[in-house]
């Protein structure tokens, strides 16, 4: 059989002996010679590594930005003109920004490397009838592998022997419980999680043993297929980066057009020389380009990263901070994300009625309740008999480690131990009081487990638990108020269906007394004459904080959807508890039958997607994005990695998440708590607000500088500010005042407003108006004082010093207004609320005094001191911007109130 043919076969549809025959193998395994031949022909059991960019390529990519190109051009021109200081400052800003980006990026390629580590290092095989331990890389299709508890399965394989084999497949399917494996074939279109006769590479053997014939290795395995998906997934550019790119192109075009127009006007209309106008155009470019903006943006994002880390959300790529603030949809895996991946008994049904159980996970704090009241053991003998049976017919245990209760053994059995402890039973005491004599382990064929116990007083009991229909078939009696009566099969059938319809995994429990001399347990003893104790309904419940977080997200206009590999009934039950507004469910097979357009139509109204494979999750994310949504995808397994990579923000679980998921994601939750996402969204919105504030603050300064230069040339006067003075203003205000805006706290309505339009330009119409408005105020005051100084006999250098200080004080007063996008600066916290504000203003004033009065600074920047009383005029003029902007804010708010959209 060719390797190509092997890839086409649906191995789960073949009987075990047919799979062996098709692979040219037998139960005693391949010969060493045949295994070597196949290995040479088809290659090792490895995944193809991804191609990676080298460090030089990644560093060079940081300069691929239109705004950076213009800055580099300006640096080149200033260098040719001999303005070394200008050149050095511009280049320093560009290089520092590139280094920051280089350090923050470059880890995405590790996702595939993490998948490579998913393959186990050793495999136990049977070759020529001998049992050998070989390197997993040497496995070939047709090899017979032996599976034991704790083994990581080394390749995809078809089982031909399985004795009560249980496999944890959560990393592939999201299924919260270990899967019972059999050797039976299933239908072709059976979902991955229901292919009971197959085992898959990278999953974990939880209990018992099995033997299987390898059907696929390396890239042909399910993990290899996901690896291929991950390589093909396109990483989207974040909304912020798209906005910055558009903004940079627009700003660059405007600056170049103005520079050309200025040169032409100066030479032909004002008789300036070409050299003078060339220098003036460079001054204009330096004035107009916000060279500090990239650094401020990076710092604002970094501050957001730090704040999120304090709230247990670890950002791996800076732009993702801001993208969180634009989210419109959060697609979350169920197991381990909404839920704790801990089975919990929530309902007990006996013939006396239903008992509810409080508490979550394996933490034994909680209790039993009926009709809203606590249930005492003496009031419910039938319930206590059932609880005791679940604790004794059990091989699991729970223990406390590092303030957490963890399960050792099967999660279902651990849930029954926890139930017993909530009812007041101590596991050790019960084991001592009712020691075990014998056991029949759970087998998929019998569908039950049974134990033989005695009570030291000559009484011997059989306890059994398993599938409720199977247990009921073995019973002739039931208990009511602790007394036996004929079993009511119709009653129990209705109760089973009701519990299953609520999404519970349902178990039945039974017992009977046997002869005191009985010391061995046989199936014949268990399968007749039992007394039915009742049913338990268990589920992996949602976290309490997740329920609150879903409500918060809905209030913020963010849709939450659940995408899981679990059963539809279970998914709907969890969705109902979470409060998802629409519990309609779409399954994986249904998704496969929809084309892309039909899927786009369905995803808008569906909140629950069950039995979803990696391809389904990826298609769902793509469908939502095609509808214009900004999508976050949460997950913890290998199966989530392609969708995490494709999503606008991939969110991985930090505790239970696989390395693959973490490396594919932009955000890692250190506490695996869905509620942390809500906090991260609030921080993301705050970061975007602060970026807009920084733009609204920095650009008017640049506009004021540029307009001041243009006004001087239009009037035929000398430049009121030199290029090196412009760079001084831009540098000192960026590292003091603009930096303060990166630390602004969240505004009060940050999580009560709808998500912003991801296509909304960074420079909105209102922001553009604000920039023009403030720029005109700055140019009027700055150029006006310059002209007034010159008219009153001041020298050019003294007048320029006054102009520079006026411009800086304008920025100080404007900062108080720029701290708020919509609210008034006269509101509470308008002059406080940011502890860095007074330090920044104090530092800037000290720098300006040094700029004006220290001789070394005077020599470097060509400044001159002026009398102290001159500061009164500067403050009077500069403070006007604060009052004018606040007046404009009131008028705009009044206009919007009178003319709502």
mmCIF file of C-alpha atoms in Angstrom, residues 238-244 246 301 319-329 556-558 628-630 648-649 681-692 750 752-764 821-822:
data_model
loop_
_atom_site.group_PDB
_atom_site.id
_atom_site.type_symbol
_atom_site.label_atom_id
_atom_site.label_comp_id
_atom_site.label_asym_id
_atom_site.label_seq_id
_atom_site.Cartn_x
_atom_site.Cartn_y
_atom_site.Cartn_z
ATOM 1 C CA UNK A 238 -4.338 44.699 13.807
ATOM 2 C CA UNK A 239 -6.794 47.609 13.503
ATOM 3 C CA UNK A 240 -4.268 49.933 15.120
ATOM 4 C CA UNK A 241 -1.525 49.067 12.639
ATOM 5 C CA UNK A 242 -3.952 49.521 9.745
ATOM 6 C CA UNK A 243 -4.980 52.903 11.113
ATOM 7 C CA UNK A 244 -1.385 53.998 11.666
ATOM 8 C CA UNK A 246 -3.360 54.992 6.645
ATOM 9 C CA UNK A 301 1.003 50.101 24.612
ATOM 10 C CA UNK A 319 -0.449 45.915 19.163
ATOM 11 C CA UNK A 320 -2.786 43.323 20.667
ATOM 12 C CA UNK A 321 -3.253 45.631 23.659
ATOM 13 C CA UNK A 322 -5.107 48.167 21.584
ATOM 14 C CA UNK A 323 -6.908 45.538 19.474
ATOM 15 C CA UNK A 324 -8.590 44.234 22.639
ATOM 16 C CA UNK A 325 -10.371 47.555 22.888
ATOM 17 C CA UNK A 326 -11.929 47.057 19.433
ATOM 18 C CA UNK A 327 -13.306 43.551 20.009
ATOM 19 C CA UNK A 328 -16.863 42.932 18.866
ATOM 20 C CA UNK A 329 -16.948 39.132 19.319
ATOM 21 C CA UNK A 556 -19.993 46.621 26.534
ATOM 22 C CA UNK A 557 -21.594 45.571 23.248
ATOM 23 C CA UNK A 558 -19.384 42.488 22.808
ATOM 24 C CA UNK A 628 -16.656 42.847 9.682
ATOM 25 C CA UNK A 629 -16.233 41.632 13.261
ATOM 26 C CA UNK A 630 -13.063 42.064 15.331
ATOM 27 C CA UNK A 648 -7.540 39.390 15.703
ATOM 28 C CA UNK A 649 -6.592 38.520 19.283
ATOM 29 C CA UNK A 681 -10.799 44.660 27.170
ATOM 30 C CA UNK A 682 -11.219 47.623 29.535
ATOM 31 C CA UNK A 683 -7.454 48.175 29.495
ATOM 32 C CA UNK A 684 -7.426 47.884 25.702
ATOM 33 C CA UNK A 685 -10.105 50.543 25.387
ATOM 34 C CA UNK A 686 -8.190 52.762 27.784
ATOM 35 C CA UNK A 687 -5.019 52.361 25.724
ATOM 36 C CA UNK A 688 -6.857 53.368 22.547
ATOM 37 C CA UNK A 689 -8.335 56.390 24.324
ATOM 38 C CA UNK A 690 -4.877 57.397 25.491
ATOM 39 C CA UNK A 691 -3.448 57.001 21.991
ATOM 40 C CA UNK A 692 -6.139 59.306 20.637
ATOM 41 C CA UNK A 750 -15.070 52.835 29.161
ATOM 42 C CA UNK A 752 -20.572 50.993 28.968
ATOM 43 C CA UNK A 753 -20.111 52.170 25.386
ATOM 44 C CA UNK A 754 -20.265 49.960 22.296
ATOM 45 C CA UNK A 755 -17.071 48.808 20.539
ATOM 46 C CA UNK A 756 -15.647 51.346 18.135
ATOM 47 C CA UNK A 757 -15.753 50.750 14.403
ATOM 48 C CA UNK A 758 -12.494 48.923 13.532
ATOM 49 C CA UNK A 759 -12.385 50.820 10.225
ATOM 50 C CA UNK A 760 -12.745 54.178 11.956
ATOM 51 C CA UNK A 761 -9.665 56.238 11.001
ATOM 52 C CA UNK A 762 -7.210 57.137 13.705
ATOM 53 C CA UNK A 763 -7.737 60.780 12.710
ATOM 54 C CA UNK A 764 -11.519 61.134 12.997
ATOM 55 C CA UNK A 821 -11.800 63.153 24.967
ATOM 56 C CA UNK A 822 -15.329 64.233 25.831
#
